[in-house]
Amino acid sequence: MRVLHVAAEVFPLVKTGGLADVLGALPQALIGQGADVRLVLPGLPAIADAVLDQRPVGEIGPCFGAARVGLRLGRMPDSGVPVYVIDAPLLYRRAGGPYQGPDGDEWADNAERFALLGWVGAHLASGELDPGWRPDVLHAHDWHAAMACAYLEAHPPASAASVFTVHNLAYQGLFPQGDFALLGLGSRFMASTGLEYHQQVSFMKAGLKFADRVTTVSPTYAREIGTAEFGFGLDGVIRGRGADVSGVLNGVDGAVWNPATDTAIAARYAPGKLAGKARCKFALQTELNLAPRADAPLFGVVSRLTSQKGLDLVLGALPGLLERGGQLALQGAGDPALEAAFVAAARANPGAVSVRIGYDEAFAHRLVAGADAILVPSRFEPCGLTQLYGLRYGTLPVVRRVGGLVDTVVDATDEALQADRATGFSFDAATPAALDGALQRAIATYAQPARWKQLMARAMAQDFSWEGAAQKYMALYRDLVSLRNTAD
Ligand code: ADP
Ligand code: GLC
């Protein structure tokens, strides 16, 4: 089974969120299942400069406004997974993020930049760009890669089947109608049955409409996106795909997130050998100038600061958390108003609240390891990885009952505790009061060390490995390939 993954980011080279973590781990897990996997990525500086052993595959020539576009094949520096790098300096070689410039504004030519990514993905999938390797399945991730599905559809000789994974329906890649002309697609694609979305071009719709199968990153989110509440205007399109839409839960990359081997944290620990966890907490409190109290429940947050993540609820519930003796350590970046509010909360509560604005991978590990609990009060959450990292590190998740958080955290109800199934604390309403209720339960449980340890043990025993997810994707790929073969 040959599988080509098309995506805009990959850990550890370019990462804005969990998408990168998935692309860093899933290909290796699929290889573990016997697949022959390659990636195709835009030649952003952090990718083009880090991929090893690059050799030219071919010149594509001028396209999407770039005078020259080439394609190179190399391998990922850590895992060795083969990766095609799209060499288009005009579109990709610039300082800033993958989607936004240093000023925080979207790049003005994102339509060209990500149309090219999709175009190259599709033409690799049809065997035209690298005759030496032709995939059976093209697997595109999020709107950045979605155009690959439209270009495959436009391209009759294509033999690859396509899978489109929605990691977050809120980001859709919407462009002015006039941009349709630069895509080089026939007018039938600019219809409500295609890319058209309220007189705009929607890259997300290219994936939702033209992929053979649509997946998302948890079973609950797969159901939610067919509703008006979570569909971001695309719930009708999702419902229209019926049984073609399914959910495959993400996993944890145990090579990156494992407290027994993690060299980024103060001390290593494992189930049954938890002395290291207490040292991690003490080290974190010391690093952050928090009162070094072992008995104070320390709540952590590692997150993009966007309305999705519901962190305004944390601000609302903070007075109660502090009154009951809790501490808060937050690491995040994003919405300037949220950043300012958290910085102000830290200033007002020295020794009890610490806030770091910015992005720091190693610090995220120290925070997850050192905290007692991790807060994920999201308004919506396709999967969520930080609560999975929390479980693995015995850092109990306090989560809103939504999306992948439903599928991964078992609330500490009396019944779940009795059955020894509980792994964290959940709440329903997106209100500070509802979060406060869950925090009260967490803090009361923390005051009963035997009970807290029972939860930690159950949390750390969870198996969210990538192996299970890879097996599900393999089954999906096999179905699609056998359907293709029957149709031929
Ligand atoms: P999302 O992709 O919606 O941001 P996930 O929970 O799936 O949410 O993944 C977030 C990933 O990004 C995790 O690996 C988390 O540790 C990381 N992350 C988020 N914010 C930061 C930050 N400020 N510094 C370091 N890592 C961060
Ligand atoms: C998105 C989602 C997050 C998910 C991640 C990886 O960024 O917001 O819930 O875990 O993708 O699939």
Short mmCIF file of C-alpha atoms and ligand atoms in Angstrom, two decimals:
data_model
loop_
_atom_site.label_atom_id
_atom_site.label_comp_id
_atom_site.label_asym_id
_atom_site.label_seq_id
_atom_site.Cartn_x
_atom_site.Cartn_y
_atom_site.Cartn_z
CA MET A 1 0.00 0.00 0.00
CA ARG A 2 1.61 3.25 -1.17
CA VAL A 3 0.28 6.35 0.60
CA LEU A 4 1.11 10.00 -0.08
CA HIS A 5 0.35 12.45 2.75
CA VAL A 6 -0.16 16.06 1.69
CA ALA A 7 0.14 18.66 4.46
CA ALA A 8 1.45 22.11 5.32
CA GLU A 9 3.21 21.34 8.60
CA VAL A 10 5.10 18.51 10.24
CA PHE A 11 6.71 18.08 13.65
CA PRO A 12 9.54 18.84 14.36
CA LEU A 13 10.15 21.15 11.38
CA VAL A 14 7.09 23.40 11.18
CA LYS A 15 4.35 23.36 13.81
CA THR A 16 1.47 25.64 14.67
CA GLY A 17 -0.60 22.99 16.45
CA GLY A 18 -1.59 19.36 16.68
CA LEU A 19 -1.70 18.95 12.89
CA ALA A 20 2.11 18.91 12.88
CA ASP A 21 2.21 16.31 15.65
CA VAL A 22 -0.09 14.06 13.60
CA LEU A 23 2.05 14.38 10.46
CA GLY A 24 5.16 13.71 12.52
CA ALA A 25 3.77 10.43 13.88
CA LEU A 26 1.12 8.93 11.59
CA PRO A 27 3.41 8.20 8.60
CA GLN A 28 5.78 6.22 10.82
CA ALA A 29 2.87 4.32 12.36
CA LEU A 30 1.59 3.45 8.86
CA ILE A 31 5.06 2.27 7.90
CA GLY A 32 4.88 0.09 11.00
CA GLN A 33 1.75 -1.45 9.48
CA GLY A 34 3.63 -2.28 6.30
CA ALA A 35 2.68 0.75 4.18
CA ASP A 36 5.08 2.57 1.85
CA VAL A 37 4.55 6.20 2.90
CA ARG A 38 5.79 9.52 1.59
CA LEU A 39 4.96 13.12 2.44
CA VAL A 40 4.70 16.15 0.21
CA LEU A 41 5.33 19.48 1.92
CA PRO A 42 5.75 23.12 0.85
CA GLY A 43 9.39 24.21 0.75
CA LEU A 44 9.12 26.60 3.71
CA PRO A 45 12.62 27.50 4.94
CA ALA A 46 12.41 25.25 8.02
CA ILE A 47 11.47 22.32 5.77
CA ALA A 48 13.64 22.97 2.71
CA ASP A 49 16.71 23.56 4.89
CA ALA A 50 16.25 20.53 7.16
CA VAL A 51 15.15 17.66 4.92
CA LEU A 52 18.15 15.38 4.37
CA ASP A 53 19.66 13.94 1.20
CA GLN A 54 17.54 15.97 -1.20
CA ARG A 55 17.79 15.13 -4.87
CA PRO A 56 15.87 16.73 -7.70
CA VAL A 57 12.86 14.83 -8.98
CA GLY A 58 11.99 17.29 -11.70
CA GLU A 59 11.27 20.85 -12.74
CA ILE A 60 7.61 21.78 -12.79
CA GLY A 61 8.22 25.13 -14.45
CA PRO A 62 6.34 28.35 -13.85
CA CYS A 63 2.99 28.05 -12.10
CA PHE A 64 0.73 29.85 -9.61
CA GLY A 65 2.71 33.03 -10.10
CA ALA A 66 6.08 31.45 -9.33
CA ALA A 67 8.66 31.78 -12.07
CA ARG A 68 10.13 28.41 -11.26
CA VAL A 69 8.91 25.47 -9.25
CA GLY A 70 10.93 22.34 -8.70
CA LEU A 71 10.41 19.15 -6.78
CA ARG A 72 12.98 17.41 -4.63
CA LEU A 73 12.88 14.12 -2.73
CA GLY A 74 14.67 13.68 0.58
CA ARG A 75 13.96 12.24 4.01
CA MET A 76 12.79 13.56 7.35
CA PRO A 77 15.77 14.25 9.62
CA ASP A 78 14.43 12.34 12.64
CA SER A 79 12.35 9.50 11.24
CA GLY A 80 13.83 9.09 7.77
CA VAL A 81 10.34 9.10 6.20
CA PRO A 82 10.70 10.05 2.51
CA VAL A 83 9.45 13.55 1.77
CA TYR A 84 8.89 15.51 -1.44
CA VAL A 85 9.74 19.17 -0.95
CA ILE A 86 8.14 21.69 -3.29
CA ASP A 87 10.86 24.14 -4.17
CA ALA A 88 9.10 27.42 -4.98
CA PRO A 89 11.16 30.18 -3.40
CA LEU A 90 8.82 32.98 -4.43
CA LEU A 91 5.86 31.36 -2.68
CA TYR A 92 7.47 29.61 0.27
CA ARG A 93 10.91 30.96 1.12
CA ARG A 94 10.11 33.83 3.48
CA ALA A 95 10.37 34.65 7.17
CA GLY A 96 7.14 34.19 9.10
CA GLY A 97 4.64 31.42 9.75
CA PRO A 98 3.29 28.87 7.28
CA TYR A 99 -0.01 30.74 6.92
CA GLN A 100 0.71 34.22 8.23
CA GLY A 101 3.41 36.83 7.95
CA PRO A 102 5.35 38.20 10.91
CA ASP A 103 2.61 40.87 11.33
CA GLY A 104 0.03 38.13 12.01
CA ASP A 105 -1.89 38.76 8.77
CA GLU A 106 -2.62 35.89 6.39
CA TRP A 107 -0.19 35.82 3.47
CA ALA A 108 -1.91 37.65 0.60
CA ASP A 109 -1.04 34.84 -1.83
CA ASN A 110 -2.26 31.89 0.26
CA ALA A 111 -4.57 30.83 -2.60
CA GLU A 112 -1.55 30.37 -4.87
CA ARG A 113 0.63 28.89 -2.11
CA PHE A 114 -1.81 26.16 -1.15
CA ALA A 115 -3.24 25.57 -4.62
CA LEU A 116 0.33 24.67 -5.57
CA LEU A 117 0.61 22.23 -2.66
CA GLY A 118 -2.60 20.50 -3.76
CA TRP A 119 -1.62 20.57 -7.43
CA VAL A 120 1.70 18.88 -6.74
CA GLY A 121 0.02 16.32 -4.48
CA ALA A 122 -2.49 15.43 -7.20
CA HIS A 123 0.14 15.21 -9.93
CA LEU A 124 2.32 12.96 -7.76
CA ALA A 125 -0.78 10.85 -7.18
CA SER A 126 -1.36 10.52 -10.91
CA GLY A 127 2.24 9.42 -11.43
CA GLU A 128 3.16 12.37 -13.64
CA LEU A 129 5.74 14.05 -11.45
CA ASP A 130 7.63 11.01 -10.23
CA PRO A 131 7.06 8.01 -12.48
CA GLY A 132 9.19 5.96 -10.06
CA TRP A 133 6.64 6.13 -7.27
CA ARG A 134 2.91 6.29 -7.72
CA PRO A 135 0.70 6.15 -4.62
CA ASP A 136 -2.44 4.05 -4.26
CA VAL A 137 -3.91 6.60 -1.87
CA LEU A 138 -3.51 10.35 -1.56
CA HIS A 139 -4.26 11.49 1.99
CA ALA A 140 -4.73 15.27 2.33
CA HIS A 141 -4.90 17.14 5.65
CA ASP A 142 -6.95 20.27 6.34
CA TRP A 143 -7.77 23.06 3.89
CA HIS A 144 -4.10 23.69 3.07
CA ALA A 145 -3.91 20.36 1.24
CA ALA A 146 -7.57 19.99 0.22
CA MET A 147 -7.13 21.26 -3.33
CA ALA A 148 -5.31 18.01 -4.09
CA CYS A 149 -8.72 16.31 -4.09
CA ALA A 150 -10.15 18.78 -6.63
CA TYR A 151 -7.11 18.46 -8.91
CA LEU A 152 -7.36 14.68 -8.74
CA GLU A 153 -11.03 14.89 -9.67
CA ALA A 154 -10.18 17.19 -12.60
CA HIS A 155 -7.60 14.78 -13.85
CA PRO A 156 -8.98 11.64 -15.51
CA PRO A 157 -5.82 9.46 -15.58
CA ALA A 158 -5.63 9.61 -11.80
CA SER A 159 -5.62 6.22 -10.25
CA ALA A 160 -5.05 7.09 -6.62
CA ALA A 161 -7.96 7.05 -4.23
CA SER A 162 -8.25 10.06 -1.93
CA VAL A 163 -8.85 10.60 1.76
CA PHE A 164 -9.35 14.04 3.27
CA THR A 165 -8.90 14.52 7.00
CA VAL A 166 -10.50 17.49 8.73
CA HIS A 167 -8.36 18.51 11.69
CA ASN A 168 -10.31 21.69 12.28
CA LEU A 169 -13.42 22.78 10.39
CA ALA A 170 -13.11 26.34 11.67
CA TYR A 171 -10.24 27.13 9.29
CA GLN A 172 -11.61 26.75 5.77
CA GLY A 173 -9.28 28.52 3.34
CA LEU A 174 -11.85 31.00 1.96
CA PHE A 175 -10.78 33.27 -0.88
CA PRO A 176 -12.51 35.88 -3.05
CA GLN A 177 -14.46 34.47 -5.99
CA GLY A 178 -12.00 36.16 -8.37
CA ASP A 179 -9.23 33.83 -7.18
CA PHE A 180 -10.98 30.90 -8.82
CA ALA A 181 -9.41 31.91 -12.15
CA LEU A 182 -5.89 31.27 -10.86
CA LEU A 183 -6.70 27.67 -9.94
CA GLY A 184 -6.86 26.49 -13.55
CA LEU A 185 -10.00 24.43 -13.00
CA GLY A 186 -13.06 24.18 -15.26
CA SER A 187 -16.12 26.26 -14.41
CA ARG A 188 -18.01 23.21 -13.11
CA PHE A 189 -15.78 23.39 -10.04
CA MET A 190 -17.08 26.85 -9.15
CA ALA A 191 -20.56 25.61 -8.25
CA SER A 192 -22.28 24.77 -4.99
CA THR A 193 -21.47 21.15 -5.84
CA GLY A 194 -17.81 22.19 -5.92
CA LEU A 195 -15.70 24.90 -4.33
CA GLU A 196 -18.26 27.69 -4.27
CA TYR A 197 -19.25 28.86 -0.80
CA HIS A 198 -21.40 32.01 -0.54
CA GLN A 199 -19.71 33.67 -3.52
CA GLN A 200 -16.27 32.70 -2.28
CA VAL A 201 -13.85 29.91 -3.11
CA SER A 202 -13.56 27.36 -0.30
CA PHE A 203 -10.48 25.13 -0.33
CA MET A 204 -11.98 23.08 2.50
CA LYS A 205 -14.91 22.21 0.23
CA ALA A 206 -12.48 20.77 -2.33
CA GLY A 207 -11.66 18.10 0.23
CA LEU A 208 -15.17 17.64 1.56
CA LYS A 209 -16.73 17.32 -1.89
CA PHE A 210 -14.12 15.47 -3.93
CA ALA A 211 -12.25 13.12 -1.59
CA ASP A 212 -13.41 9.52 -1.79
CA ARG A 213 -13.62 9.47 2.00
CA VAL A 214 -13.65 12.21 4.63
CA THR A 215 -12.30 11.53 8.07
CA THR A 216 -11.87 13.63 11.14
CA VAL A 217 -9.78 13.15 14.22
CA SER A 218 -12.29 11.72 16.71
CA PRO A 219 -15.57 9.81 16.47
CA THR A 220 -17.47 12.45 18.46
CA TYR A 221 -16.25 15.32 16.26
CA ALA A 222 -17.25 13.27 13.19
CA ARG A 223 -20.82 13.33 14.50
CA GLU A 224 -20.68 16.95 15.67
CA ILE A 225 -19.60 18.46 12.34
CA GLY A 226 -22.87 17.34 10.79
CA THR A 227 -24.72 19.72 13.14
CA ALA A 228 -25.28 23.48 12.79
CA GLU A 229 -23.58 24.06 16.16
CA PHE A 230 -20.21 22.62 15.08
CA GLY A 231 -20.44 22.65 11.28
CA PHE A 232 -19.16 26.22 10.70
CA GLY A 233 -21.61 26.54 7.80
CA LEU A 234 -20.48 23.25 6.24
CA ASP A 235 -22.70 20.87 8.22
CA GLY A 236 -24.98 20.42 5.19
CA VAL A 237 -21.99 19.43 3.04
CA ILE A 238 -20.86 17.00 5.74
CA ARG A 239 -24.33 15.47 6.07
CA GLY A 240 -24.41 15.18 2.27
CA ARG A 241 -21.43 12.81 2.44
CA GLY A 242 -23.40 10.43 4.69
CA ALA A 243 -21.45 7.31 5.64
CA ASP A 244 -18.34 8.54 3.79
CA VAL A 245 -17.50 10.57 6.92
CA SER A 246 -15.89 8.81 9.86
CA GLY A 247 -13.71 9.55 12.88
CA VAL A 248 -10.30 8.07 13.67
CA LEU A 249 -8.90 9.17 17.01
CA ASN A 250 -5.36 10.59 17.01
CA GLY A 251 -2.65 8.93 19.08
CA VAL A 252 0.34 10.01 21.14
CA ASP A 253 3.84 9.80 19.70
CA GLY A 254 5.57 7.84 22.46
CA ALA A 255 8.99 8.77 21.08
CA VAL A 256 8.24 12.43 21.85
CA TRP A 257 5.78 12.29 24.77
CA ASN A 258 6.82 9.70 27.34
CA PRO A 259 7.67 10.63 30.95
CA ALA A 260 9.92 7.58 31.29
CA THR A 261 12.30 8.76 28.55
CA ASP A 262 11.63 12.52 28.26
CA THR A 263 14.95 14.37 28.47
CA ALA A 264 13.23 17.79 28.49
CA ILE A 265 11.83 17.30 32.01
CA ALA A 266 13.52 17.57 35.41
CA ALA A 267 13.21 13.87 36.28
CA ARG A 268 11.83 10.84 34.54
CA TYR A 269 8.98 8.80 35.98
CA ALA A 270 6.61 5.97 35.16
CA PRO A 271 3.49 4.32 36.55
CA GLY A 272 4.31 3.01 40.02
CA LYS A 273 7.53 5.09 40.12
CA LEU A 274 6.17 8.58 40.62
CA ALA A 275 8.91 10.25 42.69
CA GLY A 276 10.14 11.92 39.49
CA LYS A 277 6.75 13.56 38.96
CA ALA A 278 6.97 15.33 42.33
CA ARG A 279 10.44 16.55 41.35
CA CYS A 280 9.08 17.84 38.04
CA LYS A 281 6.40 19.79 39.94
CA PHE A 282 8.91 21.30 42.35
CA ALA A 283 11.22 22.22 39.46
CA LEU A 284 8.35 23.87 37.57
CA GLN A 285 7.19 25.84 40.61
CA THR A 286 10.76 26.99 41.19
CA GLU A 287 11.28 27.92 37.53
CA LEU A 288 8.05 29.94 37.50
CA ASN A 289 8.39 31.56 40.94
CA LEU A 290 5.28 29.80 42.16
CA ALA A 291 5.11 28.97 45.87
CA PRO A 292 6.93 25.60 46.01
CA ARG A 293 4.08 23.85 47.78
CA ALA A 294 3.60 20.15 47.12
CA ASP A 295 0.07 20.35 48.55
CA ALA A 296 -1.14 23.10 46.19
CA PRO A 297 -2.90 21.59 43.16
CA LEU A 298 -1.08 23.01 40.13
CA PHE A 299 -3.22 23.42 37.01
CA GLY A 300 -1.47 23.74 33.65
CA VAL A 301 -2.48 25.07 30.23
CA VAL A 302 -0.50 24.66 26.98
CA SER A 303 -2.56 26.11 24.19
CA ARG A 304 -3.14 28.38 21.28
CA LEU A 305 -5.01 31.34 22.75
CA THR A 306 -8.09 31.39 20.53
CA SER A 307 -11.80 31.38 21.29
CA GLN A 308 -11.86 27.66 20.31
CA LYS A 309 -9.89 26.78 23.42
CA GLY A 310 -12.35 28.37 25.89
CA LEU A 311 -9.60 29.92 27.99
CA ASP A 312 -11.79 32.91 28.84
CA LEU A 313 -13.59 30.37 31.06
CA VAL A 314 -10.32 29.85 32.93
CA LEU A 315 -10.08 33.60 33.55
CA GLY A 316 -13.65 33.51 34.89
CA ALA A 317 -13.02 30.51 37.13
CA LEU A 318 -9.60 31.72 38.33
CA PRO A 319 -10.73 33.47 41.54
CA GLY A 320 -12.36 30.23 42.77
CA LEU A 321 -9.32 28.17 41.81
CA LEU A 322 -7.04 30.49 43.78
CA GLU A 323 -9.39 30.74 46.79
CA ARG A 324 -9.22 26.97 47.12
CA GLY A 325 -5.44 27.04 47.17
CA GLY A 326 -4.79 26.13 43.53
CA GLN A 327 -2.02 27.43 41.27
CA LEU A 328 -2.09 28.10 37.51
CA ALA A 329 0.75 27.85 34.98
CA LEU A 330 -0.11 28.82 31.41
CA GLN A 331 1.94 28.71 28.24
CA GLY A 332 0.30 30.05 25.10
CA ALA A 333 0.13 32.59 22.32
CA GLY A 334 -2.53 34.02 20.07
CA ASP A 335 -5.36 36.47 20.67
CA PRO A 336 -3.77 39.68 22.05
CA ALA A 337 -6.74 40.36 24.37
CA LEU A 338 -6.43 36.90 25.95
CA GLU A 339 -2.65 37.26 26.20
CA ALA A 340 -3.06 40.60 28.00
CA ALA A 341 -5.74 39.25 30.34
CA PHE A 342 -3.57 36.31 31.39
CA VAL A 343 -0.49 38.49 31.84
CA ALA A 344 -2.58 40.79 34.06
CA ALA A 345 -3.84 37.79 36.07
CA ALA A 346 -0.25 36.66 36.65
CA ARG A 347 0.78 40.15 37.79
CA ALA A 348 -2.16 40.31 40.18
CA ASN A 349 -1.38 36.90 41.69
CA PRO A 350 2.37 36.51 42.14
CA GLY A 351 3.36 33.14 43.49
CA ALA A 352 0.07 31.57 42.40
CA VAL A 353 -0.32 32.32 38.68
CA SER A 354 2.42 32.17 36.06
CA VAL A 355 1.90 33.04 32.40
CA ARG A 356 4.34 32.65 29.56
CA ILE A 357 3.35 34.12 26.23
CA GLY A 358 5.13 32.42 23.37
CA TYR A 359 5.83 29.08 21.82
CA ASP A 360 8.34 26.74 23.42
CA GLU A 361 8.26 23.00 22.83
CA ALA A 362 10.62 22.01 25.68
CA PHE A 363 8.77 24.20 28.16
CA ALA A 364 5.49 22.55 27.11
CA HIS A 365 7.00 19.22 28.23
CA ARG A 366 8.14 20.68 31.58
CA LEU A 367 4.72 22.16 32.12
CA VAL A 368 2.80 18.98 31.28
CA ALA A 369 5.11 16.93 33.50
CA GLY A 370 5.14 19.38 36.41
CA ALA A 371 1.43 20.20 36.63
CA ASP A 372 -1.03 18.05 38.58
CA ALA A 373 -3.85 18.68 36.12
CA ILE A 374 -4.19 20.08 32.60
CA LEU A 375 -7.07 22.36 31.63
CA VAL A 376 -8.73 21.97 28.20
CA PRO A 377 -12.07 23.80 28.46
CA SER A 378 -12.58 24.03 24.67
CA ARG A 379 -15.72 25.34 22.96
CA PHE A 380 -15.03 22.73 20.29
CA GLU A 381 -12.14 20.27 20.00
CA PRO A 382 -11.70 17.99 16.97
CA CYS A 383 -9.39 15.69 18.94
CA GLY A 384 -7.11 17.58 21.28
CA LEU A 385 -3.64 16.27 22.01
CA THR A 386 -2.69 18.08 25.21
CA GLN A 387 -5.20 16.08 27.27
CA LEU A 388 -3.68 12.90 25.80
CA TYR A 389 -0.20 14.10 26.80
CA GLY A 390 -1.65 14.89 30.25
CA LEU A 391 -3.02 11.36 30.61
CA ARG A 392 0.32 9.88 29.64
CA TYR A 393 2.15 12.09 32.16
CA GLY A 394 -0.32 11.41 35.00
CA THR A 395 -1.47 15.04 34.75
CA LEU A 396 -5.23 14.71 35.03
CA PRO A 397 -7.27 16.45 32.33
CA VAL A 398 -10.08 18.85 33.27
CA VAL A 399 -12.01 19.12 30.03
CA ARG A 400 -15.25 20.32 28.50
CA ARG A 401 -17.40 17.44 27.28
CA VAL A 402 -16.98 18.10 23.55
CA GLY A 403 -15.34 16.50 20.50
CA GLY A 404 -12.30 14.34 21.08
CA LEU A 405 -12.29 15.31 24.76
CA VAL A 406 -15.43 13.14 25.17
CA ASP A 407 -13.66 10.20 23.54
CA THR A 408 -10.50 10.40 25.62
CA VAL A 409 -11.34 11.45 29.20
CA VAL A 410 -13.54 9.53 31.66
CA ASP A 411 -15.08 11.86 34.24
CA ALA A 412 -14.50 10.98 37.90
CA THR A 413 -18.14 10.31 38.77
CA ASP A 414 -18.82 8.08 41.77
CA GLU A 415 -19.72 5.29 39.39
CA ALA A 416 -16.55 5.63 37.28
CA LEU A 417 -14.41 5.84 40.41
CA GLN A 418 -16.00 2.71 41.79
CA ALA A 419 -15.40 0.88 38.53
CA ASP A 420 -11.83 2.27 38.47
CA ARG A 421 -12.36 3.82 35.04
CA ALA A 422 -12.03 7.52 35.87
CA THR A 423 -9.15 9.46 34.31
CA GLY A 424 -10.09 13.14 34.77
CA PHE A 425 -12.86 15.70 35.22
CA SER A 426 -15.42 16.85 32.63
CA PHE A 427 -18.09 19.53 32.50
CA ASP A 428 -20.82 20.45 30.01
CA ALA A 429 -21.73 24.13 29.71
CA ALA A 430 -19.19 26.57 28.25
CA THR A 431 -19.45 28.79 31.33
CA PRO A 432 -17.02 29.74 34.09
CA ALA A 433 -19.50 28.29 36.60
CA ALA A 434 -19.46 24.87 34.94
CA LEU A 435 -15.66 24.88 34.81
CA ASP A 436 -15.63 26.03 38.42
CA GLY A 437 -17.74 22.99 39.34
CA ALA A 438 -15.22 20.64 37.71
CA LEU A 439 -12.33 22.49 39.36
CA GLN A 440 -14.00 22.14 42.78
CA ARG A 441 -14.28 18.40 42.24
CA ALA A 442 -10.66 18.20 41.07
CA ILE A 443 -9.39 20.15 44.06
CA ALA A 444 -11.46 18.09 46.51
CA THR A 445 -10.09 14.91 44.94
CA TYR A 446 -6.54 16.26 45.09
CA ALA A 447 -6.99 16.59 48.85
CA GLN A 448 -7.46 12.79 48.97
CA PRO A 449 -4.02 11.56 47.82
CA ALA A 450 -5.03 7.90 47.55
CA ARG A 451 -7.92 8.75 45.28
CA TRP A 452 -5.81 11.13 43.15
CA LYS A 453 -3.16 8.41 42.76
CA GLN A 454 -5.85 5.96 41.67
CA LEU A 455 -6.89 8.40 38.92
CA MET A 456 -3.27 8.98 37.91
CA ALA A 457 -2.65 5.25 37.63
CA ARG A 458 -5.75 4.79 35.46
CA ALA A 459 -4.80 7.81 33.32
CA MET A 460 -1.26 6.59 32.74
CA ALA A 461 -2.51 3.11 31.84
CA GLN A 462 -4.52 4.46 28.87
CA ASP A 463 -3.23 3.35 25.51
CA PHE A 464 -3.64 6.08 22.90
CA SER A 465 -0.92 4.74 20.65
CA TRP A 466 -0.71 5.59 16.96
CA GLU A 467 -0.74 1.89 16.15
CA GLY A 468 -4.50 1.60 16.61
CA ALA A 469 -5.16 4.70 14.50
CA ALA A 470 -2.80 3.47 11.78
CA GLN A 471 -4.66 0.15 11.63
CA LYS A 472 -7.95 2.00 11.12
CA TYR A 473 -6.48 4.15 8.33
CA MET A 474 -5.02 1.05 6.70
CA ALA A 475 -8.45 -0.61 6.72
CA LEU A 476 -9.92 2.51 5.12
CA TYR A 477 -7.19 2.63 2.44
CA ARG A 478 -7.71 -1.07 1.66
CA ASP A 479 -11.45 -0.56 1.24
CA LEU A 480 -10.87 2.31 -1.15
CA VAL A 481 -8.26 0.48 -3.20
CA SER A 482 -10.42 -2.61 -3.54
CA LEU A 483 -13.38 -0.41 -4.59
CA ARG A 484 -11.15 1.18 -7.28
CA ASN A 485 -10.05 -2.22 -8.50
CA THR A 486 -13.63 -3.48 -8.73
CA ALA A 487 -14.64 -0.33 -10.64
CA ASP A 488 -11.79 -0.71 -13.21
P1 ADP B 1 -4.56 22.48 18.31
O1 ADP B 1 -3.99 21.71 17.19
O2 ADP B 1 -6.00 22.83 18.12
O3 ADP B 1 -3.75 23.66 18.70
P2 ADP B 1 -3.91 20.12 19.93
O4 ADP B 1 -4.19 19.85 21.36
O5 ADP B 1 -4.28 19.09 18.96
O6 ADP B 1 -4.60 21.52 19.61
O7 ADP B 1 -2.36 20.33 19.69
C1 ADP B 1 -1.65 21.40 20.21
C2 ADP B 1 -0.17 21.09 20.10
O8 ADP B 1 0.54 22.31 20.11
C3 ADP B 1 0.36 20.28 21.26
O9 ADP B 1 1.49 19.55 20.84
C4 ADP B 1 0.78 21.38 22.25
O10 ADP B 1 1.74 20.94 23.16
C5 ADP B 1 1.33 22.39 21.29
N1 ADP B 1 1.29 23.78 21.75
C6 ADP B 1 0.25 24.63 21.73
N2 ADP B 1 0.60 25.85 22.19
C7 ADP B 1 1.90 25.76 22.50
C8 ADP B 1 2.87 26.69 23.01
N3 ADP B 1 2.55 27.95 23.28
N4 ADP B 1 4.14 26.25 23.20
C9 ADP B 1 4.47 24.96 22.92
N5 ADP B 1 3.62 24.06 22.44
C10 ADP B 1 2.35 24.45 22.22
C1 GLC B 2 -6.56 20.55 15.11
C2 GLC B 2 -7.56 20.48 16.25
C3 GLC B 2 -7.13 19.57 17.38
C4 GLC B 2 -6.50 18.28 16.86
C5 GLC B 2 -5.38 18.61 15.88
C6 GLC B 2 -4.70 17.37 15.32
O1 GLC B 2 -5.65 21.57 15.25
O2 GLC B 2 -7.90 21.76 16.75
O3 GLC B 2 -8.25 19.24 18.19
O4 GLC B 2 -6.00 17.52 17.93
O5 GLC B 2 -5.90 19.33 14.81
O6 GLC B 2 -5.60 16.53 14.65
#
